[in-house]
């Protein structure tokens, strides 16, 4: 338990009350009626890094919610039954209308900025292979930015990723 604020109160199996109980040396949300343990695991997020010929990074401006008008590397959540490589292509298509080919995993990071929903993000390096760019789904606008001067970002981890990216570009490990 990090920060130990209870986020779930009823058992998803039987509706009984969930309470933290010690299970194998960890405090776990345990159903008081059926003993079901509600494990709290991070959700998997996927994001794709696309750069243009000038080495500028594609970012999207978010449409609504807490992150309205802040920018992010196009991203989304994996569906439960979805393969991770299928998921990133689907999310990227929904948000940018672009088809991508995945080159490789760039980095994997834990995101703790939202205490109500911890995620593990996978950032892929990708190349556009089709489609006409148009913002959709969670995004209102798309644009390319130099790595050294990006607009205000929605998620702090995107800044970490952009810093890593700038380092690799400097080192020549990414063209
Ligand atoms: Zn239960």
GROMACS .gro file of N, CA and C and ligand atoms in nm:
model
  526
    1UNK      N    1   0.084  -0.121   0.000
    1UNK     CA    2   0.000   0.000   0.000
    1UNK      C    3   0.087   0.125   0.000
    2UNK      N    4   0.086   0.200  -0.106
    2UNK     CA    5   0.158   0.327  -0.109
    2UNK      C    6   0.055   0.436  -0.080
    3UNK      N    7   0.079   0.516   0.023
    3UNK     CA    8  -0.015   0.624   0.052
    3UNK      C    9  -0.142   0.576   0.121
    4UNK      N   10  -0.168   0.447   0.114
    4UNK     CA   11  -0.272   0.378   0.191
    4UNK      C   12  -0.406   0.450   0.200
    5UNK      N   13  -0.460   0.493   0.088
    5UNK     CA   14  -0.596   0.546   0.091
    5UNK      C   15  -0.686   0.446   0.021
    6UNK      N   16  -0.786   0.400   0.093
    6UNK     CA   17  -0.871   0.295   0.036
    6UNK      C   18  -0.950   0.349  -0.083
    7UNK      N   19  -0.940   0.278  -0.197
    7UNK     CA   20  -1.007   0.323  -0.319
    7UNK      C   21  -1.129   0.239  -0.354
    8UNK      N   22  -1.134   0.116  -0.300
    8UNK     CA   23  -1.245   0.025  -0.333
    8UNK      C   24  -1.307  -0.024  -0.203
    9UNK      N   25  -1.440  -0.030  -0.200
    9UNK     CA   26  -1.510  -0.056  -0.074
    9UNK      C   27  -1.596  -0.181  -0.076
   10UNK      N   28  -1.634  -0.228  -0.197
   10UNK     CA   29  -1.721  -0.345  -0.204
   10UNK      C   30  -1.661  -0.451  -0.295
   11UNK      N   31  -1.682  -0.575  -0.261
   11UNK     CA   32  -1.629  -0.689  -0.335
   11UNK      C   33  -1.692  -0.695  -0.475
   12UNK      N   34  -1.608  -0.701  -0.581
   12UNK     CA   35  -1.664  -0.708  -0.717
   12UNK      C   36  -1.727  -0.845  -0.747
   13UNK      N   37  -1.703  -0.943  -0.663
   13UNK     CA   38  -1.760  -1.078  -0.683
   13UNK      C   39  -1.896  -1.091  -0.616
   14UNK      N   40  -1.907  -1.046  -0.488
   14UNK     CA   41  -2.031  -1.074  -0.413
   14UNK      C   42  -2.093  -0.949  -0.351
   15UNK      N   43  -2.026  -0.835  -0.357
   15UNK     CA   44  -2.083  -0.713  -0.300
   15UNK      C   45  -2.057  -0.696  -0.152
   16UNK      N   46  -1.984  -0.790  -0.092
   16UNK     CA   47  -1.949  -0.778   0.050
   16UNK      C   48  -1.851  -0.664   0.075
   17UNK      N   49  -1.828  -0.632   0.202
   17UNK     CA   50  -1.738  -0.521   0.235
   17UNK      C   51  -1.592  -0.562   0.221
   18UNK      N   52  -1.512  -0.473   0.160
   18UNK     CA   53  -1.368  -0.494   0.149
   18UNK      C   54  -1.299  -0.422   0.264
   19UNK      N   55  -1.204  -0.491   0.325
   19UNK     CA   56  -1.125  -0.429   0.430
   19UNK      C   57  -0.980  -0.472   0.413
   20UNK      N   58  -0.887  -0.384   0.450
   20UNK     CA   59  -0.746  -0.423   0.443
   20UNK      C   60  -0.716  -0.527   0.549
   21UNK      N   61  -0.657  -0.638   0.506
   21UNK     CA   62  -0.614  -0.744   0.598
   21UNK      C   63  -0.477  -0.792   0.556
   22UNK      N   64  -0.403  -0.837   0.655
   22UNK     CA   65  -0.268  -0.887   0.627
   22UNK      C   66  -0.277  -1.023   0.558
   23UNK      N   67  -0.221  -1.032   0.437
   23UNK     CA   68  -0.217  -1.157   0.361
   23UNK      C   69  -0.073  -1.174   0.315
   24UNK      N   70  -0.006  -1.279   0.363
   24UNK     CA   71   0.133  -1.304   0.326
   24UNK      C   72   0.218  -1.177   0.337
   25UNK      N   73   0.207  -1.112   0.453
   25UNK     CA   74   0.288  -0.993   0.488
   25UNK      C   75   0.255  -0.867   0.408
   26UNK      N   76   0.142  -0.869   0.335
   26UNK     CA   77   0.099  -0.748   0.263
   26UNK      C   78  -0.044  -0.717   0.306
   27UNK      N   79  -0.073  -0.587   0.320
   27UNK     CA   80  -0.211  -0.547   0.344
   27UNK      C   81  -0.287  -0.556   0.213
   28UNK      N   82  -0.391  -0.639   0.210
   28UNK     CA   83  -0.470  -0.658   0.088
   28UNK      C   84  -0.617  -0.631   0.117
   29UNK      N   85  -0.685  -0.572   0.019
   29UNK     CA   86  -0.829  -0.554   0.032
   29UNK      C   87  -0.894  -0.692   0.025
   30UNK      N   88  -0.959  -0.731   0.133
   30UNK     CA   89  -1.013  -0.867   0.145
   30UNK      C   90  -1.162  -0.859   0.172
   31UNK      N   91  -1.239  -0.939   0.099
   31UNK     CA   92  -1.384  -0.939   0.118
   31UNK      C   93  -1.419  -1.006   0.251
   32UNK      N   94  -1.499  -0.937   0.331
   32UNK     CA   95  -1.536  -0.989   0.463
   32UNK      C   96  -1.639  -1.101   0.451
   33UNK      N   97  -1.702  -1.112   0.333
   33UNK     CA   98  -1.806  -1.215   0.315
   33UNK      C   99  -1.750  -1.341   0.247
   34UNK      N  100  -1.676  -1.324   0.135
   34UNK     CA  101  -1.634  -1.443   0.057
   34UNK      C  102  -1.483  -1.463   0.054
   35UNK      N  103  -1.408  -1.377   0.122
   35UNK     CA  104  -1.262  -1.388   0.134
   35UNK      C  105  -1.185  -1.359   0.005
   36UNK      N  106  -1.256  -1.313  -0.100
   36UNK     CA  107  -1.190  -1.273  -0.224
   36UNK      C  108  -1.089  -1.162  -0.194
   37UNK      N  109  -0.970  -1.174  -0.251
   37UNK     CA  110  -0.869  -1.068  -0.236
   37UNK      C  111  -0.870  -0.982  -0.361
   38UNK      N  112  -0.894  -0.853  -0.340
   38UNK     CA  113  -0.898  -0.759  -0.451
   38UNK      C  114  -0.757  -0.699  -0.467
   39UNK      N  115  -0.677  -0.757  -0.556
   39UNK     CA  116  -0.541  -0.708  -0.578
   39UNK      C  117  -0.545  -0.574  -0.650
   40UNK      N  118  -0.464  -0.481  -0.603
   40UNK     CA  119  -0.458  -0.349  -0.667
   40UNK      C  120  -0.331  -0.341  -0.750
   41UNK      N  121  -0.347  -0.360  -0.879
   41UNK     CA  122  -0.234  -0.358  -0.972
   41UNK      C  123  -0.243  -0.236  -1.061
   42UNK      N  124  -0.127  -0.187  -1.108
   42UNK     CA  125  -0.132  -0.074  -1.202
   42UNK      C  126  -0.194  -0.116  -1.335
   43UNK      N  127  -0.251  -0.019  -1.403
   43UNK     CA  128  -0.308  -0.041  -1.536
   43UNK      C  129  -0.197  -0.017  -1.639
   44UNK      N  130  -0.201  -0.087  -1.751
   44UNK     CA  131  -0.098  -0.069  -1.854
   44UNK      C  132  -0.142   0.037  -1.954
   45UNK      N  133  -0.056   0.137  -1.970
   45UNK     CA  134  -0.077   0.240  -2.070
   45UNK      C  135   0.025   0.225  -2.182
   46UNK      N  136  -0.014   0.264  -2.303
   46UNK     CA  137   0.078   0.257  -2.417
   46UNK      C  138   0.082   0.393  -2.486
   47UNK      N  139   0.200   0.431  -2.534
   47UNK     CA  140   0.217   0.560  -2.601
   47UNK      C  141   0.316   0.540  -2.716
   48UNK      N  142   0.302   0.618  -2.821
   48UNK     CA  143   0.394   0.604  -2.934
   48UNK      C  144   0.463   0.736  -2.965
   49UNK      N  145   0.595   0.725  -2.982
   49UNK     CA  146   0.680   0.840  -3.014
   49UNK      C  147   0.697   0.844  -3.166
   50UNK      N  148   0.646   0.951  -3.226
   50UNK     CA  149   0.662   0.971  -3.370
   50UNK      C  150   0.731   1.105  -3.391
   51UNK      N  151   0.838   1.106  -3.469
   51UNK     CA  152   0.909   1.232  -3.497
   51UNK      C  153   0.909   1.258  -3.648
   52UNK      N  154   0.908   1.384  -3.683
   52UNK     CA  155   0.914   1.420  -3.825
   52UNK      C  156   1.059   1.434  -3.872
   53UNK      N  157   1.077   1.472  -3.998
   53UNK     CA  158   1.212   1.480  -4.057
   53UNK      C  159   1.299   1.579  -3.982
   54UNK      N  160   1.235   1.682  -3.924
   54UNK     CA  161   1.312   1.784  -3.851
   54UNK      C  162   1.350   1.736  -3.710
   55UNK      N  163   1.306   1.616  -3.672
   55UNK     CA  164   1.335   1.566  -3.538
   55UNK      C  165   1.239   1.621  -3.433
   56UNK      N  166   1.125   1.675  -3.480
   56UNK     CA  167   1.025   1.726  -3.386
   56UNK      C  168   0.928   1.614  -3.348
   57UNK      N  169   0.879   1.622  -3.226
   57UNK     CA  170   0.796   1.516  -3.167
   57UNK      C  171   0.647   1.547  -3.182
   58UNK      N  172   0.570   1.445  -3.219
   58UNK     CA  173   0.425   1.463  -3.232
   58UNK      C  174   0.359   1.458  -3.094
   59UNK      N  175   0.288   1.567  -3.061
   59UNK     CA  176   0.214   1.575  -2.934
   59UNK      C  177   0.069   1.609  -2.964
   60UNK      N  178  -0.019   1.572  -2.871
   60UNK     CA  179  -0.161   1.605  -2.886
   60UNK      C  180  -0.210   1.688  -2.769
   61UNK      N  181  -0.300   1.782  -2.800
   61UNK     CA  182  -0.362   1.864  -2.694
   61UNK      C  183  -0.491   1.796  -2.650
   62UNK      N  184  -0.505   1.776  -2.518
   62UNK     CA  185  -0.617   1.697  -2.467
   62UNK      C  186  -0.745   1.778  -2.463
   63UNK      N  187  -0.853   1.705  -2.490
   63UNK     CA  188  -0.983   1.768  -2.513
   63UNK      C  189  -1.055   1.808  -2.384
   64UNK      N  190  -1.058   1.719  -2.286
   64UNK     CA  191  -1.142   1.750  -2.169
   64UNK      C  192  -1.086   1.691  -2.042
   65UNK      N  193  -1.166   1.698  -1.938
   65UNK     CA  194  -1.128   1.641  -1.808
   65UNK      C  195  -1.022   1.723  -1.739
   66UNK      N  196  -0.953   1.660  -1.644
   66UNK     CA  197  -0.856   1.730  -1.560
   66UNK      C  198  -0.737   1.781  -1.642
   67UNK      N  199  -0.713   1.720  -1.758
   67UNK     CA  200  -0.593   1.754  -1.836
   67UNK      C  201  -0.626   1.838  -1.960
   68UNK      N  202  -0.744   1.897  -1.962
   68UNK     CA  203  -0.787   1.977  -2.077
   68UNK      C  204  -0.683   2.081  -2.115
   69UNK      N  205  -0.652   2.088  -2.245
   69UNK     CA  206  -0.558   2.185  -2.302
   69UNK      C  207  -0.412   2.160  -2.267
   70UNK      N  208  -0.384   2.053  -2.194
   70UNK     CA  209  -0.245   2.014  -2.173
   70UNK      C  210  -0.208   1.911  -2.279
   71UNK      N  211  -0.079   1.899  -2.304
   71UNK     CA  212  -0.033   1.816  -2.416
   71UNK      C  213   0.027   1.685  -2.369
   72UNK      N  214   0.021   1.584  -2.456
   72UNK     CA  215   0.081   1.454  -2.421
   72UNK      C  216   0.127   1.382  -2.548
   73UNK      N  217   0.215   1.288  -2.526
   73UNK     CA  218   0.250   1.194  -2.632
   73UNK      C  219   0.126   1.105  -2.651
   74UNK      N  220   0.074   1.090  -2.775
   74UNK     CA  221  -0.050   1.015  -2.795
   74UNK      C  222  -0.043   0.878  -2.725
   75UNK      N  223  -0.148   0.848  -2.646
   75UNK     CA  224  -0.143   0.733  -2.556
   75UNK      C  225  -0.282   0.683  -2.524
   76UNK      N  226  -0.287   0.570  -2.457
   76UNK     CA  227  -0.416   0.517  -2.413
   76UNK      C  228  -0.394   0.392  -2.331
   77UNK      N  229  -0.505   0.333  -2.286
   77UNK     CA  230  -0.499   0.213  -2.203
   77UNK      C  231  -0.521   0.089  -2.288
   78UNK      N  232  -0.452  -0.014  -2.249
   78UNK     CA  233  -0.470  -0.144  -2.312
   78UNK      C  234  -0.603  -0.205  -2.266
   79UNK      N  235  -0.675  -0.267  -2.360
   79UNK     CA  236  -0.795  -0.342  -2.322
   79UNK      C  237  -0.751  -0.476  -2.262
   80UNK      N  238  -0.839  -0.536  -2.183
   80UNK     CA  239  -0.802  -0.658  -2.110
   80UNK      C  240  -0.759  -0.771  -2.202
   81UNK      N  241  -0.826  -0.788  -2.316
   81UNK     CA  242  -0.798  -0.901  -2.405
   81UNK      C  243  -0.702  -0.866  -2.519
   82UNK      N  244  -0.645  -0.746  -2.513
   82UNK     CA  245  -0.574  -0.693  -2.628
   82UNK      C  246  -0.423  -0.715  -2.617
   83UNK      N  247  -0.362  -0.760  -2.724
   83UNK     CA  248  -0.217  -0.769  -2.734
   83UNK      C  249  -0.158  -0.628  -2.731
   84UNK      N  250  -0.044  -0.613  -2.666
   84UNK     CA  251   0.013  -0.480  -2.644
   84UNK      C  252   0.048  -0.409  -2.776
   85UNK      N  253   0.095  -0.484  -2.876
   85UNK     CA  254   0.131  -0.422  -3.004
   85UNK      C  255   0.008  -0.386  -3.087
   86UNK      N  256  -0.099  -0.461  -3.068
   86UNK     CA  257  -0.226  -0.427  -3.133
   86UNK      C  258  -0.283  -0.302  -3.066
   87UNK      N  259  -0.272  -0.299  -2.932
   87UNK     CA  260  -0.329  -0.190  -2.854
   87UNK      C  261  -0.268  -0.055  -2.887
   88UNK      N  262  -0.137  -0.048  -2.902
   88UNK     CA  263  -0.075   0.082  -2.931
   88UNK      C  264  -0.117   0.132  -3.069
   89UNK      N  265  -0.125   0.040  -3.166
   89UNK     CA  266  -0.167   0.083  -3.301
   89UNK      C  267  -0.310   0.133  -3.300
   90UNK      N  268  -0.397   0.065  -3.225
   90UNK     CA  269  -0.538   0.106  -3.216
   90UNK      C  270  -0.548   0.243  -3.149
   91UNK      N  271  -0.481   0.260  -3.035
   91UNK     CA  272  -0.488   0.387  -2.964
   91UNK      C  273  -0.435   0.502  -3.050
   92UNK      N  274  -0.324   0.476  -3.116
   92UNK     CA  275  -0.263   0.582  -3.198
   92UNK      C  276  -0.355   0.620  -3.313
   93UNK      N  277  -0.419   0.519  -3.373
   93UNK     CA  278  -0.513   0.543  -3.484
   93UNK      C  279  -0.633   0.625  -3.433
   94UNK      N  280  -0.686   0.589  -3.317
   94UNK     CA  281  -0.802   0.661  -3.262
   94UNK      C  282  -0.769   0.809  -3.237
   95UNK      N  283  -0.647   0.834  -3.190
   95UNK     CA  284  -0.614   0.970  -3.148
   95UNK      C  285  -0.555   1.057  -3.259
   96UNK      N  286  -0.495   0.994  -3.360
   96UNK     CA  287  -0.426   1.073  -3.463
   96UNK      C  288  -0.473   1.042  -3.606
   97UNK      N  289  -0.549   0.934  -3.623
   97UNK     CA  290  -0.590   0.881  -3.754
   97UNK      C  291  -0.471   0.833  -3.838
   98UNK      N  292  -0.355   0.815  -3.772
   98UNK     CA  293  -0.237   0.767  -3.845
   98UNK      C  294  -0.213   0.618  -3.815
   99UNK      N  295  -0.168   0.547  -3.918
   99UNK     CA  296  -0.125   0.408  -3.899
   99UNK      C  297   0.024   0.409  -3.869
  100UNK      N  298   0.065   0.326  -3.774
  100UNK     CA  299   0.208   0.323  -3.739
  100UNK      C  300   0.265   0.183  -3.745
  101UNK      N  301   0.396   0.180  -3.770
  101UNK     CA  302   0.475   0.059  -3.753
  101UNK      C  303   0.560   0.080  -3.629
  102UNK      N  304   0.562  -0.023  -3.543
  102UNK     CA  305   0.642  -0.012  -3.420
  102UNK      C  306   0.786  -0.054  -3.451
  103UNK      N  307   0.880   0.034  -3.413
  103UNK     CA  308   1.021   0.000  -3.433
  103UNK      C  309   1.077  -0.076  -3.312
  104UNK      N  310   1.052  -0.020  -3.194
  104UNK     CA  311   1.096  -0.090  -3.071
  104UNK      C  312   1.038  -0.019  -2.949
  105UNK      N  313   1.049  -0.086  -2.834
  105UNK     CA  314   1.014  -0.022  -2.707
  105UNK      C  315   1.122   0.081  -2.677
  106UNK      N  316   1.081   0.205  -2.648
  106UNK     CA  317   1.180   0.306  -2.612
  106UNK      C  318   1.208   0.302  -2.463
  107UNK      N  319   1.102   0.308  -2.382
  107UNK     CA  320   1.120   0.302  -2.236
  107UNK      C  321   0.991   0.256  -2.170
  108UNK      N  322   1.006   0.209  -2.047
  108UNK     CA  323   0.891   0.170  -1.963
  108UNK      C  324   0.906   0.246  -1.832
  109UNK      N  325   0.797   0.310  -1.787
  109UNK     CA  326   0.804   0.393  -1.666
  109UNK      C  327   0.678   0.372  -1.581
  110UNK      N  328   0.695   0.386  -1.450
  110UNK     CA  329   0.579   0.388  -1.360
  110UNK      C  330   0.525   0.530  -1.353
  111UNK      N  331   0.392   0.541  -1.356
  111UNK     CA  332   0.326   0.672  -1.343
  111UNK      C  333   0.251   0.676  -1.210
  112UNK      N  334   0.296   0.763  -1.121
  112UNK     CA  335   0.232   0.775  -0.990
  112UNK      C  336   0.162   0.910  -0.973
  113UNK      N  337   0.150   0.988  -1.082
  113UNK     CA  338   0.098   1.124  -1.065
  113UNK      C  339  -0.049   1.128  -1.024
  114UNK      N  340  -0.125   1.023  -1.058
  114UNK     CA  341  -0.267   1.018  -1.018
  114UNK      C  342  -0.282   0.908  -0.913
  115UNK      N  343  -0.298   0.947  -0.784
  115UNK     CA  344  -0.302   0.847  -0.677
  115UNK      C  345  -0.422   0.752  -0.690
  116UNK      N  346  -0.525   0.793  -0.763
  116UNK     CA  347  -0.643   0.707  -0.777
  116UNK      C  348  -0.625   0.604  -0.888
  117UNK      N  349  -0.517   0.617  -0.966
  117UNK     CA  350  -0.497   0.522  -1.075
  117UNK      C  351  -0.350   0.519  -1.116
  118UNK      N  352  -0.276   0.429  -1.054
  118UNK     CA  353  -0.136   0.411  -1.094
  118UNK      C  354  -0.130   0.331  -1.223
  119UNK      N  355  -0.037   0.369  -1.309
  119UNK     CA  356  -0.023   0.298  -1.435
  119UNK      C  357   0.124   0.267  -1.463
  120UNK      N  358   0.147   0.170  -1.549
  120UNK     CA  359   0.279   0.144  -1.606
  120UNK      C  360   0.269   0.182  -1.752
  121UNK      N  361   0.352   0.274  -1.795
  121UNK     CA  362   0.347   0.319  -1.933
  121UNK      C  363   0.458   0.256  -2.016
  122UNK      N  364   0.422   0.218  -2.137
  122UNK     CA  365   0.521   0.167  -2.233
  122UNK      C  366   0.524   0.267  -2.349
  123UNK      N  367   0.641   0.327  -2.372
  123UNK     CA  368   0.657   0.422  -2.483
  123UNK      C  369   0.732   0.351  -2.596
  124UNK      N  370   0.669   0.344  -2.712
  124UNK     CA  371   0.729   0.280  -2.828
  124UNK      C  372   0.785   0.386  -2.923
  125UNK      N  373   0.892   0.349  -2.994
  125UNK     CA  374   0.934   0.430  -3.108
  125UNK      C  375   0.858   0.378  -3.229
  126UNK      N  376   0.798   0.469  -3.305
  126UNK     CA  377   0.714   0.426  -3.417
  126UNK      C  378   0.737   0.512  -3.539
  127UNK      N  379   0.697   0.457  -3.653
  127UNK     CA  380   0.702   0.531  -3.780
  127UNK      C  381   0.564   0.529  -3.843
  128UNK      N  382   0.527   0.643  -3.902
  128UNK     CA  383   0.396   0.650  -3.968
  128UNK      C  384   0.404   0.575  -4.101
  129UNK      N  385   0.303   0.491  -4.128
  129UNK     CA  386   0.300   0.416  -4.253
  129UNK      C  387   0.169   0.435  -4.330
  130UNK      N  388   0.083   0.523  -4.279
  130UNK     CA  389  -0.041   0.548  -4.353
  130UNK      C  390  -0.134   0.639  -4.276
  131UNK      N  391  -0.242   0.679  -4.341
  131UNK     CA  392  -0.344   0.763  -4.276
  131UNK      C  393  -0.315   0.911  -4.293
  132UNK      N  394  -0.418   0.991  -4.272
  132UNK     CA  395  -0.405   1.136  -4.282
  132UNK      C  396  -0.425   1.194  -4.142
  133UNK      N  397  -0.326   1.272  -4.095
  133UNK     CA  398  -0.328   1.315  -3.955
  133UNK      C  399  -0.451   1.399  -3.922
  134UNK      N  400  -0.526   1.351  -3.822
  134UNK     CA  401  -0.639   1.428  -3.770
  134UNK      C  402  -0.663   1.389  -3.625
  135UNK      N  403  -0.676   1.489  -3.538
  135UNK     CA  404  -0.696   1.461  -3.395
  135UNK      C  405  -0.832   1.397  -3.373
  136UNK      N  406  -0.836   1.299  -3.282
  136UNK     CA  407  -0.963   1.234  -3.250
  136UNK      C  408  -0.961   1.185  -3.107
  137UNK      N  409  -1.073   1.127  -3.066
  137UNK     CA  410  -1.088   1.066  -2.933
  137UNK      C  411  -1.057   1.168  -2.823
  138UNK      N  412  -0.950   1.146  -2.744
  138UNK     CA  413  -0.918   1.236  -2.631
  138UNK      C  414  -0.847   1.363  -2.674
  139UNK      N  415  -0.811   1.372  -2.802
  139UNK     CA  416  -0.727   1.484  -2.846
  139UNK      C  417  -0.804   1.581  -2.935
  140UNK      N  418  -0.767   1.708  -2.923
  140UNK     CA  419  -0.834   1.813  -2.998
  140UNK      C  420  -0.745   1.868  -3.109
  141UNK      N  421  -0.613   1.858  -3.088
  141UNK     CA  422  -0.519   1.919  -3.182
  141UNK      C  423  -0.389   1.838  -3.179
  142UNK      N  424  -0.324   1.831  -3.294
  142UNK     CA  425  -0.195   1.761  -3.302
  142UNK      C  426  -0.093   1.855  -3.362
  143UNK      N  427   0.031   1.846  -3.311
  143UNK     CA  428   0.137   1.929  -3.369
  143UNK      C  429   0.273   1.869  -3.335
  144UNK      N  430   0.373   1.909  -3.413
  144UNK     CA  431   0.510   1.864  -3.387
  144UNK      C  432   0.586   1.973  -3.313
  145UNK      N  433   0.666   1.933  -3.214
  145UNK     CA  434   0.742   2.030  -3.133
  145UNK      C  435   0.888   1.986  -3.121
  146UNK      N  436   0.980   2.084  -3.120
  146UNK     CA  437   1.120   2.050  -3.091
  146UNK      C  438   1.127   1.993  -2.949
  147UNK      N  439   1.216   1.897  -2.926
  147UNK     CA  440   1.223   1.832  -2.795
  147UNK      C  441   1.257   1.930  -2.683
  148UNK      N  442   1.327   2.039  -2.718
  148UNK     CA  443   1.371   2.135  -2.616
  148UNK      C  444   1.262   2.238  -2.583
  149UNK      N  445   1.155   2.243  -2.661
  149UNK     CA  446   1.051   2.343  -2.630
  149UNK      C  447   0.912   2.286  -2.656
  150UNK      N  448   0.872   2.197  -2.566
  150UNK     CA  449   0.739   2.138  -2.574
  150UNK      C  450   0.641   2.225  -2.494
  151UNK      N  451   0.513   2.223  -2.530
  151UNK     CA  452   0.414   2.299  -2.453
  151UNK      C  453   0.387   2.233  -2.318
  152UNK      N  454   0.300   2.292  -2.238
  152UNK     CA  455   0.271   2.238  -2.103
  152UNK      C  456   0.215   2.097  -2.114
  153UNK      N  457   0.277   2.004  -2.042
  153UNK     CA  458   0.243   1.863  -2.055
  153UNK      C  459   0.141   1.820  -1.949
  154UNK      N  460   0.057   1.723  -1.988
  154UNK     CA  461  -0.044   1.669  -1.895
  154UNK      C  462   0.020   1.577  -1.792
  155UNK      N  463   0.118   1.496  -1.837
  155UNK     CA  464   0.171   1.391  -1.749
  155UNK      C  465   0.320   1.411  -1.726
  156UNK      N  466   0.363   1.416  -1.598
  156UNK     CA  467   0.505   1.442  -1.570
  156UNK      C  468   0.597   1.338  -1.633
  157UNK      N  469   0.550   1.215  -1.648
  157UNK     CA  470   0.638   1.111  -1.703
  157UNK      C  471   0.671   1.138  -1.850
  158UNK      N  472   0.580   1.204  -1.922
  158UNK     CA  473   0.612   1.239  -2.061
  158UNK      C  474   0.737   1.327  -2.067
  159UNK      N  475   0.754   1.416  -1.966
  159UNK     CA  476   0.874   1.501  -1.965
  159UNK      C  477   0.999   1.416  -1.945
  160UNK      N  478   0.991   1.317  -1.855
  160UNK     CA  479   1.103   1.224  -1.834
  160UNK      C  480   1.138   1.155  -1.966
  161UNK      N  481   1.036   1.111  -2.037
  161UNK     CA  482   1.057   1.040  -2.163
  161UNK      C  483   1.119   1.133  -2.267
  162UNK      N  484   1.071   1.257  -2.272
  162UNK     CA  485   1.124   1.354  -2.369
  162UNK      C  486   1.271   1.385  -2.338
  163UNK      N  487   1.305   1.395  -2.209
  163UNK     CA  488   1.445   1.417  -2.170
  163UNK      C  489   1.532   1.299  -2.214
  164UNK      N  490   1.483   1.177  -2.193
  164UNK     CA  491   1.558   1.057  -2.237
  164UNK      C  492   1.575   1.057  -2.388
  165UNK      N  493   1.470   1.098  -2.456
  165UNK     CA  494   1.470   1.102  -2.602
  165UNK      C  495   1.575   1.202  -2.652
  166UNK      N  496   1.578   1.320  -2.590
  166UNK     CA  497   1.674   1.424  -2.628
  166UNK      C  498   1.817   1.373  -2.609
  167UNK      N  499   1.839   1.300  -2.497
  167UNK     CA  500   1.971   1.241  -2.470
  167UNK      C  501   2.012   1.145  -2.580
  168UNK      N  502   1.917   1.057  -2.618
  168UNK     CA  503   1.949   0.956  -2.720
  168UNK      C  504   1.971   1.019  -2.857
  169UNK      N  505   1.897   1.125  -2.886
  169UNK     CA  506   1.916   1.196  -3.013
  169UNK      C  507   2.057   1.258  -3.012
  170UNK      N  508   2.096   1.320  -2.899
  170UNK     CA  509   2.229   1.379  -2.885
  170UNK      C  510   2.339   1.275  -2.901
  171UNK      N  511   2.313   1.157  -2.842
  171UNK     CA  512   2.414   1.048  -2.849
  171UNK      C  513   2.418   0.979  -2.984
  172UNK      N  514   2.320   1.012  -3.067
  172UNK     CA  515   2.314   0.950  -3.199
  172UNK      C  516   2.255   0.811  -3.203
  173UNK      N  517   2.194   0.767  -3.089
  173UNK     CA  518   2.132   0.634  -3.087
  173UNK      C  519   1.995   0.634  -3.156
  174UNK      N  520   1.940   0.756  -3.175
  174UNK     CA  521   1.815   0.770  -3.253
  174UNK      C  522   1.843   0.876  -3.358
  175UNK      N  523   1.800   0.847  -3.483
  175UNK     CA  524   1.821   0.950  -3.587
  175UNK      C  525   1.716   1.059  -3.569
  176LIG    ZN1  526  -1.692  -1.116  -0.179
   0.00000   0.00000   0.00000
